[in-house]
CSV table of C-alpha atoms in Angstrom, one decimal:
chain,number,residue,atom,x,y,z
K,1,MET,CA,-50.8,25.1,33.1
K,2,ALA,CA,-50.7,26.5,36.6
K,3,LYS,CA,-47.4,27.9,37.7
K,4,LYS,CA,-47.1,25.5,40.6
K,5,LYS,CA,-47.4,22.5,38.3
K,6,LEU,CA,-44.7,23.9,36.1
K,7,GLU,CA,-42.4,24.3,39.0
K,8,LYS,CA,-42.6,20.6,39.7
K,9,ALA,CA,-42.3,19.5,36.1
K,10,SER,CA,-39.1,17.9,34.8
K,11,ASP,CA,-36.5,19.7,32.8
K,12,HIS,CA,-37.3,17.6,29.7
K,13,TYR,CA,-41.0,18.5,29.9
K,14,LEU,CA,-40.2,22.2,30.4
K,15,MET,CA,-38.0,22.1,27.3
K,16,GLU,CA,-40.8,20.5,25.4
K,17,LEU,CA,-43.1,23.4,26.4
K,18,THR,CA,-40.3,25.9,25.6
K,19,LYS,CA,-40.2,24.4,22.1
K,20,ASP,CA,-43.8,25.3,21.7
K,21,GLY,CA,-43.1,28.9,22.8
K,22,ASP,CA,-44.2,28.6,26.4
K,23,GLU,CA,-42.3,31.5,28.0
K,24,ASP,CA,-43.3,30.6,31.6
K,25,ALA,CA,-41.8,27.1,31.2
K,26,PHE,CA,-38.5,28.7,30.1
K,27,ARG,CA,-38.7,31.1,33.0
K,28,ILE,CA,-38.9,28.1,35.4
K,29,ILE,CA,-35.8,26.6,33.8
K,30,VAL,CA,-33.9,29.9,34.2
K,31,GLN,CA,-35.1,30.2,37.9
K,32,ARG,CA,-34.0,26.6,38.5
K,33,TYR,CA,-30.5,26.9,37.1
K,34,LYS,CA,-29.5,30.6,37.3
K,35,ASP,CA,-27.9,30.5,40.7
K,36,PRO,CA,-25.9,27.2,40.4
K,37,LEU,CA,-24.8,28.1,36.9
K,38,THR,CA,-23.7,31.6,37.8
K,39,ASN,CA,-21.9,30.3,40.8
K,40,TYR,CA,-20.1,27.6,38.8
K,41,ILE,CA,-19.1,30.0,36.1
K,42,TYR,CA,-18.0,32.5,38.7
K,43,ARG,CA,-15.7,29.9,40.3
K,44,ILE,CA,-14.1,29.2,36.9
K,45,ILE,CA,-13.5,32.8,35.7
K,46,ASN,CA,-13.5,34.7,39.0
K,47,ASP,CA,-15.4,37.7,37.7
K,48,TYR,CA,-18.9,38.3,38.9
K,49,ASP,CA,-20.1,40.6,36.1
K,50,THR,CA,-18.7,38.3,33.3
K,51,ALA,CA,-20.2,35.3,35.1
K,52,ILE,CA,-23.6,36.9,35.0
K,53,ASP,CA,-23.2,37.8,31.3
K,54,ILE,CA,-22.0,34.3,30.4
K,55,SER,CA,-24.8,32.6,32.4
K,56,GLN,CA,-27.4,34.8,30.5
K,57,GLU,CA,-25.7,33.8,27.2
K,58,VAL,CA,-26.1,30.2,28.2
K,59,PHE,CA,-29.9,30.6,28.7
K,60,ILE,CA,-30.2,32.5,25.5
K,61,ARG,CA,-28.5,29.6,23.7
K,62,VAL,CA,-30.7,27.1,25.4
K,63,TYR,CA,-33.8,29.0,24.3
K,64,ARG,CA,-32.6,29.2,20.7
K,65,LYS,CA,-31.6,25.5,20.6
K,66,ALA,CA,-34.9,24.4,22.2
K,67,SER,CA,-36.3,23.4,18.8
K,68,SER,CA,-33.5,21.0,18.2
K,69,TYR,CA,-33.3,19.7,21.8
K,70,GLN,CA,-33.3,15.9,22.1
K,71,PRO,CA,-33.9,14.5,25.6
K,72,LEU,CA,-31.3,11.8,25.2
K,73,ALA,CA,-29.2,12.8,28.2
K,74,ALA,CA,-29.9,14.8,31.4
K,75,PHE,CA,-30.7,18.4,30.7
K,76,SER,CA,-28.4,19.6,33.4
K,77,THR,CA,-25.5,17.9,31.8
K,78,TRP,CA,-26.2,19.6,28.6
K,79,ILE,CA,-26.6,23.1,30.1
K,80,TYR,CA,-23.4,22.6,32.2
K,81,ARG,CA,-21.6,21.6,29.1
K,82,ILE,CA,-22.6,24.8,27.3
K,83,SER,CA,-21.6,26.8,30.4
K,84,THR,CA,-18.2,25.1,30.6
K,85,ASN,CA,-17.5,25.7,26.9
K,86,LEU,CA,-18.4,29.4,27.2
K,87,ALA,CA,-16.4,29.8,30.4
K,88,ILE,CA,-13.3,28.2,28.7
K,89,ASN,CA,-13.7,30.5,25.7
K,90,GLU,CA,-13.8,33.5,28.0
K,91,ILE,CA,-10.6,32.3,29.8
K,92,ARG,CA,-8.9,31.9,26.4
K,93,LYS,CA,-10.1,35.4,25.4
K,94,ARG,CA,-8.7,36.8,28.6
K,95,LYS,CA,-5.4,35.2,28.1
K,96,LYS,CA,-5.2,36.9,24.7
K,97,TYR,CA,-6.6,40.2,25.7
K,98,PHE,CA,-6.1,40.9,29.4
K,99,THR,CA,-9.4,42.3,30.7
K,100,VAL,CA,-10.4,43.4,34.2
K,101,SER,CA,-13.9,44.3,35.3
K,102,ILE,CA,-13.7,47.6,37.2
K,103,PHE,CA,-16.9,46.7,39.1
K,104,SER,CA,-15.7,43.4,40.4
K,105,ARG,CA,-12.6,45.2,41.8
K,106,LEU,CA,-14.8,47.7,43.5
K,107,ASN,CA,-17.2,45.2,45.0
K,108,ASP,CA,-16.3,42.0,46.8
K,109,TYR,CA,-19.5,40.2,46.0
K,110,GLU,CA,-18.8,37.3,48.2
K,111,ASN,CA,-18.5,39.3,51.3
K,112,SER,CA,-21.1,42.0,50.8
K,113,TYR,CA,-24.4,42.2,49.1
K,114,TYR,CA,-24.7,38.8,47.6
K,115,GLU,CA,-23.2,36.9,50.4
K,116,MET,CA,-25.2,34.1,51.9
K,117,PRO,CA,-24.9,33.9,55.7
K,118,TYR,CA,-22.4,31.2,56.7
K,119,SER,CA,-24.4,28.8,58.8
K,120,ASP,CA,-22.2,28.4,61.8
K,121,GLU,CA,-20.6,31.9,61.8
K,122,SER,CA,-23.2,33.3,64.2
K,123,ALA,CA,-21.9,30.9,66.9
K,124,LEU,CA,-18.2,31.9,66.3
K,125,ASN,CA,-16.3,34.4,68.3
K,126,PRO,CA,-14.8,37.4,66.4
K,127,GLU,CA,-11.3,35.7,66.1
K,128,GLU,CA,-12.7,32.5,64.8
K,129,GLU,CA,-14.9,34.4,62.4
K,130,ILE,CA,-11.9,36.3,61.0
K,131,GLY,CA,-10.1,33.0,60.7
K,132,GLN,CA,-13.0,31.5,58.7
K,133,ILE,CA,-13.1,34.5,56.4
K,134,GLN,CA,-9.3,34.3,55.9
K,135,LEU,CA,-9.6,30.6,55.1
K,136,ARG,CA,-12.4,31.1,52.6
K,137,SER,CA,-10.4,33.8,51.0
K,138,LYS,CA,-7.4,31.5,50.8
K,139,VAL,CA,-9.5,28.7,49.4
K,140,ARG,CA,-10.8,31.1,46.7
K,141,GLU,CA,-7.2,32.1,45.9
K,142,VAL,CA,-5.9,28.6,45.8
K,143,LEU,CA,-8.9,27.5,43.7
K,144,ASN,CA,-8.2,30.3,41.2
K,145,SER,CA,-4.6,29.3,41.0
K,146,LEU,CA,-5.5,25.7,40.1
K,147,PRO,CA,-5.0,24.9,36.4
K,148,ILE,CA,-8.4,25.0,34.6
K,149,LYS,CA,-8.2,21.3,33.7
K,150,TYR,CA,-8.2,20.4,37.4
K,151,ARG,CA,-10.5,23.2,38.5
K,152,ILE,CA,-13.5,22.4,36.3
K,153,PRO,CA,-13.9,18.7,37.3
K,154,LEU,CA,-13.3,19.6,40.9
K,155,LEU,CA,-15.9,22.3,41.0
K,156,LEU,CA,-18.4,20.1,39.3
K,157,ARG,CA,-17.8,17.4,41.8
K,158,GLU,CA,-17.7,19.6,45.0
K,159,LEU,CA,-20.2,22.3,44.1
K,160,GLU,CA,-22.7,20.5,42.0
K,161,ASP,CA,-22.2,16.9,43.2
K,162,TYR,CA,-22.0,15.4,39.8
K,163,SER,CA,-20.9,11.8,39.3
K,164,TYR,CA,-17.6,11.1,37.5
K,165,ASP,CA,-19.6,9.9,34.5
K,166,ASP,CA,-21.6,13.1,34.2
K,167,ILE,CA,-18.5,15.2,34.6
K,168,ALA,CA,-16.8,13.2,31.8
K,169,LYS,CA,-19.9,14.0,29.6
K,170,ILE,CA,-19.8,17.7,30.5
K,171,VAL,CA,-16.1,18.2,30.0
K,172,GLY,CA,-15.9,15.8,27.1
K,173,VAL,CA,-13.0,13.6,28.3
K,174,PRO,CA,-12.9,10.0,29.4
K,175,GLN,CA,-14.0,9.0,32.9
K,176,GLY,CA,-10.6,7.8,33.9
K,177,THR,CA,-9.1,11.2,33.0
K,178,ILE,CA,-11.7,12.9,35.2
K,179,LYS,CA,-10.9,10.6,38.1
K,180,SER,CA,-7.2,11.4,37.9
K,181,ARG,CA,-7.8,15.1,37.4
K,182,ILE,CA,-10.0,15.3,40.5
K,183,ASN,CA,-7.5,13.3,42.5
K,184,ARG,CA,-4.7,15.6,41.3
K,185,GLY,CA,-6.7,18.8,41.9
K,186,ARG,CA,-7.5,17.7,45.5
K,187,TYR,CA,-3.9,16.8,46.1
K,188,ILE,CA,-2.7,20.3,45.0
K,189,LEU,CA,-5.4,22.1,47.0
K,190,LYS,CA,-4.7,20.0,50.1
K,191,ASN,CA,-1.0,20.8,50.0
K,192,LYS,CA,-1.5,24.5,49.5
K,193,LEU,CA,-4.3,24.8,52.2
K,194,LYS,CA,-2.3,22.7,54.7
K,195,ASP,CA,0.6,25.2,54.6
K,196,PHE,CA,-1.9,28.0,55.1
K,197,GLN,CA,-3.7,26.3,58.0
K,198,GLU,CA,-0.4,25.5,59.7
K,199,ARG,CA,0.6,29.2,59.5
K,200,ILE,CA,-2.6,30.4,61.1
L,1,MET,CA,-4.9,-4.0,50.9
L,2,LYS,CA,-1.5,-3.3,52.6
L,3,ASN,CA,0.1,-1.2,50.0
L,4,CYS,CA,-0.4,2.5,50.7
L,5,ARG,CA,0.7,3.6,47.3
L,6,LYS,CA,-2.2,1.7,45.7
L,7,THR,CA,-4.6,3.0,48.2
L,8,ILE,CA,-3.7,6.7,47.8
L,9,LYS,CA,-4.9,6.5,44.2
L,10,LEU,CA,-8.2,5.2,45.4
L,11,LEU,CA,-8.7,7.7,48.1
L,12,SER,CA,-10.3,10.4,46.0
L,13,PRO,CA,-12.9,8.1,44.3
L,14,TYR,CA,-13.4,6.5,47.7
L,15,LEU,CA,-14.4,9.9,49.1
L,16,ASP,CA,-16.7,10.4,46.2
L,17,ARG,CA,-18.2,6.9,46.5
L,18,GLU,CA,-17.2,6.2,42.9
L,19,LEU,CA,-15.5,2.8,43.6
L,20,ASP,CA,-17.2,-0.6,43.3
L,21,ALA,CA,-18.2,-2.5,46.4
L,22,LEU,CA,-15.1,-4.7,46.5
L,23,LYS,CA,-12.6,-1.7,46.3
L,24,MET,CA,-14.6,0.3,48.8
L,25,LYS,CA,-14.2,-2.6,51.3
L,26,LEU,CA,-10.5,-2.9,50.5
L,27,VAL,CA,-10.0,0.8,51.2
L,28,ASP,CA,-12.1,0.6,54.3
L,29,ASP,CA,-10.0,-2.3,55.6
L,30,HIS,CA,-6.8,-0.4,54.8
L,31,LEU,CA,-8.0,2.8,56.5
L,32,GLY,CA,-8.8,0.7,59.6
L,33,HIS,CA,-5.2,0.0,60.3
L,34,CYS,CA,-3.2,2.7,58.4
L,35,ARG,CA,-3.0,5.9,60.3
L,36,ALA,CA,-1.1,7.8,57.5
L,37,CYS,CA,-3.9,7.0,54.9
L,38,GLN,CA,-6.5,7.9,57.5
L,39,GLU,CA,-4.8,11.3,57.9
L,40,ARG,CA,-4.7,11.7,54.1
L,41,ILE,CA,-8.4,11.0,53.7
L,42,ASP,CA,-9.2,13.4,56.6
L,43,ASP,CA,-7.2,16.1,54.8
L,44,MET,CA,-9.1,15.4,51.6
L,45,LYS,CA,-12.4,15.7,53.4
L,46,ALA,CA,-11.3,19.0,55.0
L,47,THR,CA,-10.3,20.3,51.5
L,48,SER,CA,-13.6,19.2,50.1
L,49,LEU,CA,-15.5,20.8,52.9
L,50,SER,CA,-13.6,24.1,52.5
L,51,ILE,CA,-14.6,24.2,48.8
L,52,ARG,CA,-18.2,23.4,49.7
L,53,SER,CA,-18.2,26.1,52.4
L,54,LEU,CA,-17.5,28.9,49.8
L,55,THR,CA,-20.3,31.4,49.8
L,56,PRO,CA,-22.6,30.6,46.9
L,57,ILE,CA,-22.9,33.4,44.4
L,58,LYS,CA,-26.4,34.7,43.8
L,59,THR,CA,-27.8,36.3,40.7
L,60,PRO,CA,-29.1,39.9,40.8
L,61,PRO,CA,-32.9,40.6,41.0
L,62,ARG,CA,-35.0,40.4,37.8
L,63,TYR,CA,-32.4,38.1,36.2
L,64,GLU,CA,-35.0,36.1,34.3
L,65,ASP,CA,-36.6,39.3,32.9
L,66,VAL,CA,-33.2,40.4,31.6
L,67,VAL,CA,-32.6,37.0,29.9
L,68,LEU,CA,-36.1,37.0,28.3
L,69,ALA,CA,-35.6,40.7,27.2
L,70,LYS,CA,-32.3,39.8,25.6
L,71,ILE,CA,-33.9,36.9,23.8
L,72,ARG,CA,-36.7,39.2,22.5
L,73,LEU,CA,-34.3,41.9,21.5
L,74,SER,CA,-32.0,39.5,19.6
L,75,GLY,CA,-35.0,38.0,17.7
L,76,ASP,CA,-35.7,34.3,17.1
L,77,GLU,CA,-33.1,33.8,14.4
L,78,GLN,CA,-30.6,30.9,14.8
L,79,PHE,CA,-27.4,31.6,16.5
L,80,VAL,CA,-24.7,32.7,14.1
L,81,PRO,CA,-21.3,33.0,15.6
L,82,THR,CA,-19.4,36.2,15.0
L,83,LEU,CA,-16.0,36.2,13.4
L,84,GLY,CA,-14.4,36.4,16.8
L,85,GLN,CA,-16.4,33.4,18.1
L,86,PHE,CA,-15.7,31.4,14.9
L,87,PHE,CA,-12.0,31.9,14.9
L,88,THR,CA,-11.2,30.3,18.2
L,89,PRO,CA,-7.5,30.1,19.2
L,90,PHE,CA,-7.5,26.4,18.3
L,91,ARG,CA,-9.0,27.0,14.9
L,92,MET,CA,-6.6,29.8,14.3
L,93,LYS,CA,-3.7,27.5,15.2
L,94,VAL,CA,-4.9,24.8,12.8
L,95,ALA,CA,-5.5,27.3,10.0
L,96,PHE,CA,-2.1,28.9,10.5
L,97,SER,CA,-0.3,25.6,10.5
L,98,PHE,CA,-2.1,24.6,7.3
L,99,CYS,CA,-1.2,27.9,5.6
L,100,ALA,CA,2.4,27.7,6.8
L,101,SER,CA,2.8,24.1,5.4
L,102,LEU,CA,1.3,25.2,2.1
L,103,PHE,CA,3.6,28.1,1.8
L,104,LEU,CA,6.6,26.0,2.7
L,105,ILE,CA,5.7,23.4,0.0
L,106,PHE,CA,5.2,26.2,-2.5
L,107,ILE,CA,8.6,27.7,-1.7
L,108,VAL,CA,10.4,24.4,-1.9
L,109,SER,CA,8.7,23.5,-5.2
L,110,ILE,CA,9.7,26.9,-6.6
L,111,ALA,CA,13.3,26.4,-5.4
L,112,VAL,CA,13.5,22.9,-6.9
L,113,HIS,CA,12.1,24.1,-10.2
L,114,TYR,CA,14.3,27.0,-10.7
L,115,SER,CA,17.5,25.8,-9.1
L,116,PRO,CA,20.4,25.5,-11.7
L,117,PRO,CA,22.2,22.2,-12.0
L,118,THR,CA,25.4,21.9,-10.1
L,119,GLN,CA,28.4,23.0,-12.0
L,120,LYS,CA,30.9,23.8,-9.3
L,121,SER,CA,33.8,22.1,-11.0
L,122,SER,CA,34.4,20.4,-14.3
L,123,THR,CA,36.5,17.7,-15.9
L,124,THR,CA,38.0,18.2,-19.3
L,125,LEU,CA,38.1,16.0,-22.4
L,126,ASP,CA,40.0,17.0,-25.5
L,127,SER,CA,41.0,15.5,-28.9
L,128,ALA,CA,44.6,14.8,-27.9
L,129,ALA,CA,43.4,12.7,-25.0
L,130,VAL,CA,41.2,10.8,-27.3
L,131,LYS,CA,44.0,9.8,-29.6
L,132,LYS,CA,46.2,8.8,-26.8
L,133,SER,CA,43.6,6.9,-24.9
L,134,LEU,CA,42.5,4.8,-27.9
L,135,THR,CA,45.7,2.9,-27.6
L,136,ASP,CA,45.6,2.8,-23.9
L,137,ASP,CA,43.9,0.0,-21.9
L,138,SER,CA,42.7,2.3,-19.3
L,139,ARG,CA,40.8,4.5,-21.7
L,140,PRO,CA,38.4,7.2,-20.3
L,141,GLU,CA,34.7,6.5,-20.7
L,142,TYR,CA,33.9,9.5,-22.9
L,143,LEU,CA,36.1,11.0,-25.6
L,144,LEU,CA,35.9,13.6,-28.3
L,145,THR,CA,36.6,12.2,-31.8
L,146,ASP,CA,38.1,14.0,-34.8
L,147,HIS,CA,34.6,14.1,-36.2
L,148,GLY,CA,33.6,16.3,-33.4
L,149,ASN,CA,31.5,13.6,-31.7
L,150,LEU,CA,31.5,12.5,-28.1
L,151,VAL,CA,32.2,8.8,-28.0
L,152,SER,CA,32.4,6.1,-25.4
L,153,THR,CA,35.6,4.0,-25.3
L,154,LYS,CA,34.2,1.3,-23.1
L,155,PRO,CA,31.7,-1.4,-23.8
L,156,GLN,CA,28.1,-0.4,-23.3
L,157,LYS,CA,27.1,-1.8,-20.0
L,158,MET,CA,23.5,-1.2,-19.9
L,159,LEU,CA,20.8,-1.8,-22.4
L,160,GLY,CA,17.5,-1.7,-20.6
L,161,GLN,CA,14.0,-2.4,-21.5
L,162,ARG,CA,13.5,1.1,-22.7
L,163,PHE,CA,16.1,0.5,-25.4
L,164,ARG,CA,14.2,-2.4,-26.9
L,165,GLN,CA,11.1,-0.4,-26.9
L,166,TRP,CA,12.8,2.4,-28.8
L,167,PRO,CA,14.4,1.0,-31.9
L,168,GLN,CA,14.3,4.3,-33.6
L,169,PRO,CA,17.3,4.9,-35.9
L,170,GLY,CA,18.1,8.2,-37.4
L,171,LEU,CA,17.1,10.6,-34.6
L,172,ASN,CA,18.3,14.0,-35.4
L,173,ALA,CA,18.9,17.0,-33.1
L,174,ARG,CA,15.4,18.4,-33.7
L,175,SER,CA,13.6,15.2,-32.9
L,176,VAL,CA,15.6,14.6,-29.8
L,177,GLU,CA,15.0,18.1,-28.6
L,178,LYS,CA,11.3,17.6,-29.2
L,179,LYS,CA,11.3,14.4,-27.2
L,180,LEU,CA,13.3,15.7,-24.4
L,181,GLY,CA,11.7,19.1,-24.3
L,182,ARG,CA,13.7,21.7,-22.5
L,183,ASN,CA,14.5,19.5,-19.5
L,184,PRO,CA,18.1,20.2,-18.6
L,185,PHE,CA,18.3,17.0,-16.6
L,186,TYR,CA,19.0,14.9,-19.7
L,187,LEU,CA,22.5,14.3,-20.7
L,188,ILE,CA,23.4,12.9,-24.0
L,189,LYS,CA,26.1,10.3,-24.4
L,190,ILE,CA,27.4,8.7,-27.4
L,191,HIS,CA,28.5,5.1,-26.7
L,192,HIS,CA,30.9,3.7,-29.0
L,193,GLN,CA,33.2,0.7,-28.6
L,194,LEU,CA,35.4,1.7,-31.5
L,195,PRO,CA,36.5,5.0,-33.0
L,196,LEU,CA,33.9,6.4,-35.3
L,197,ASN,CA,34.5,6.4,-39.0
L,198,GLU,CA,32.7,7.8,-42.0
L,199,GLU,CA,30.6,4.7,-42.5
L,200,ASP,CA,29.4,4.7,-38.9
L,201,ILE,CA,28.3,8.2,-39.0
L,202,LEU,CA,25.0,8.0,-40.6
L,203,GLU,CA,22.3,10.3,-41.4
L,204,GLY,CA,20.7,12.0,-38.5
L,205,GLU,CA,23.5,11.5,-36.0
L,206,LEU,CA,24.0,14.3,-33.6
L,207,LEU,CA,27.1,16.4,-33.8
L,208,LEU,CA,28.9,18.0,-30.9
L,209,GLU,CA,27.2,21.3,-31.4
L,210,ASP,CA,23.9,19.6,-31.1
L,211,LEU,CA,25.0,17.9,-27.9
L,212,ILE,CA,26.1,21.2,-26.4
L,213,ARG,CA,23.0,22.9,-27.5
L,214,LEU,CA,20.8,20.3,-26.0
L,215,ASN,CA,22.7,20.1,-22.8
L,216,ASN,CA,23.7,23.6,-22.3
L,217,HIS,CA,23.4,23.3,-18.6
L,218,ILE,CA,25.6,20.2,-18.4
L,219,LEU,CA,28.1,20.1,-21.2
L,220,SER,CA,30.0,23.1,-22.4
L,221,GLN,CA,32.9,23.9,-24.6
L,222,ASN,CA,35.7,26.1,-23.5
L,223,GLU,CA,37.9,28.5,-25.6
L,224,ASP,CA,40.3,25.7,-26.4
L,225,GLY,CA,37.6,23.6,-27.8
L,226,GLN,CA,37.5,21.3,-24.8
L,227,LEU,CA,34.3,19.7,-23.8
L,228,THR,CA,33.6,20.0,-20.1
L,229,CYS,CA,31.1,18.4,-17.8
L,230,PRO,CA,30.5,18.3,-14.1
L,231,PRO,CA,32.2,15.6,-12.0
L,232,CYS,CA,28.8,14.2,-11.0
L,233,PHE,CA,28.5,13.0,-14.5
L,234,LYS,CA,30.0,9.6,-13.9
L,235,LYS,CA,27.9,8.9,-10.8
L,236,LEU,CA,24.7,8.8,-12.8
L,237,GLU,CA,23.2,5.7,-14.2
L,238,PRO,CA,22.0,5.7,-17.7
L,239,MET,CA,18.3,5.2,-17.9
L,240,THR,CA,16.9,6.0,-21.3
L,241,PHE,CA,18.4,4.9,-24.6
L,242,TYR,CA,17.8,6.3,-28.0
L,243,PRO,CA,19.9,4.5,-30.7
L,244,THR,CA,20.4,6.6,-33.8
L,245,VAL,CA,22.6,4.5,-36.0
L,246,LYS,CA,20.7,3.5,-39.0
L,247,ARG,CA,20.4,-0.2,-39.1
L,248,LYS,CA,17.7,-2.8,-40.0
L,249,LYS,CA,15.3,-3.4,-37.2
L,250,ASP,CA,16.0,-7.1,-36.9
L,251,ASN,CA,19.7,-6.7,-36.7
L,252,PHE,CA,19.1,-4.0,-34.3
L,253,LYS,CA,17.3,-6.2,-31.9
L,254,SER,CA,19.2,-9.4,-32.2
L,255,SER,CA,22.8,-8.6,-33.0
L,256,PRO,CA,24.9,-8.2,-29.9
L,257,ALA,CA,27.5,-6.7,-32.2
L,258,TRP,CA,25.3,-3.7,-32.4
L,259,GLN,CA,25.7,-3.1,-28.7
L,260,GLN,CA,29.4,-2.7,-29.1
L,261,ASN,CA,29.3,-0.6,-32.2
L,262,GLY,CA,28.1,2.9,-32.9
L,263,ASN,CA,25.1,3.9,-30.9
L,264,LEU,CA,24.0,7.3,-29.8
L,265,LEU,CA,22.5,7.1,-26.4
L,266,PHE,CA,20.7,9.6,-24.2
L,267,THR,CA,21.0,9.3,-20.6
L,268,GLN,CA,18.5,10.6,-18.1
L,269,TYR,CA,20.2,12.7,-15.6
L,270,LYS,CA,19.0,11.9,-12.1
L,271,ASP,CA,19.2,14.3,-9.1
């Protein structure tokens, strides 16, 4: 099949092809999900190198489980569920054995090589630009300080635009719990950011 | 909807468009006239926007090639978790709790099995007391006769079902020992309304030495020949009865006089 057709194919169809050993189909899946998945995992564990490793591990698992894949639910829900579980495992491991990536300390990925240009920043004056950078840094800090049970549903909602129902499936808790966790997470973030914004 | 407290809970799902049409309209109406809630939803929108404005992380070049190379290198075998992946903290906790409970049960059962019966203090019975008490209305319950037997001076109060199932006269020390095994939690009592005489002591009746031997954890004889037993003795209820006086089976069952005459009884000792 032509590459262009593959790029437009659904996830389920691509997985069917992957089952039959079509490497190109799997490559399309990886291309489709590599950035959002890595971004999502990075926001959970706050370590770029580990986020890359985990996202690769997710794709390896998807490939290996392709033969037993059943298109009962959305593919994205499934792949995010795997990512969430692996990220939580990594956090537990880190709690047990404190690990720090020396490379992520040396490089601030978000403000250097991998940074996407912020759309309105070109129109800002230098002071406003510094204010924006400080705010984003604070948001990152506050987000990282948020308990994991609030952080994951909030990230899935804000970064990936998942519905509460999908988030409940990904995290594996009832929808009502997700609703209250997102509400609570937003409330904590709002209070912490409000203090910061008032100070600057 | 006039109540702010009710609305606050709905603000987050309202922002995410996760409410049904009716609730959406109620929140809309409330926000229309409540400045405080309007500020709250604005703050929430700003928070949401600040998260969304975070710079998206991008993967390094040739990411797909690395993934496919890793798949090829690792082969096509099914995923088998390593020991570290298998023993997650949760599983470790469950396994540890299970092992701890098993260990605790083991220790408790060992302690119960090997713990000696309580013998902190003892009460004393002797022959002189027997003779004296036989004429006394307030006679003690267990006495030592001149024949060297432990007797009861009070009417037998309890003859349970077990007694009727065991009309076995003539038990001797060996057969009793065989029945009871080596369980120290059996105490032997001889119930007797009247003092024993030669006619009442029939073949197979247990003598004091036998009683002591069978109950070496419970009854003991001191240097003065006094029979001692722990104070908890009287608190225990008799449960099992083994009559030993040689009588005819019919009489044995029917005659109430039997219950008041010579019977050798075994009492199960309860914790």
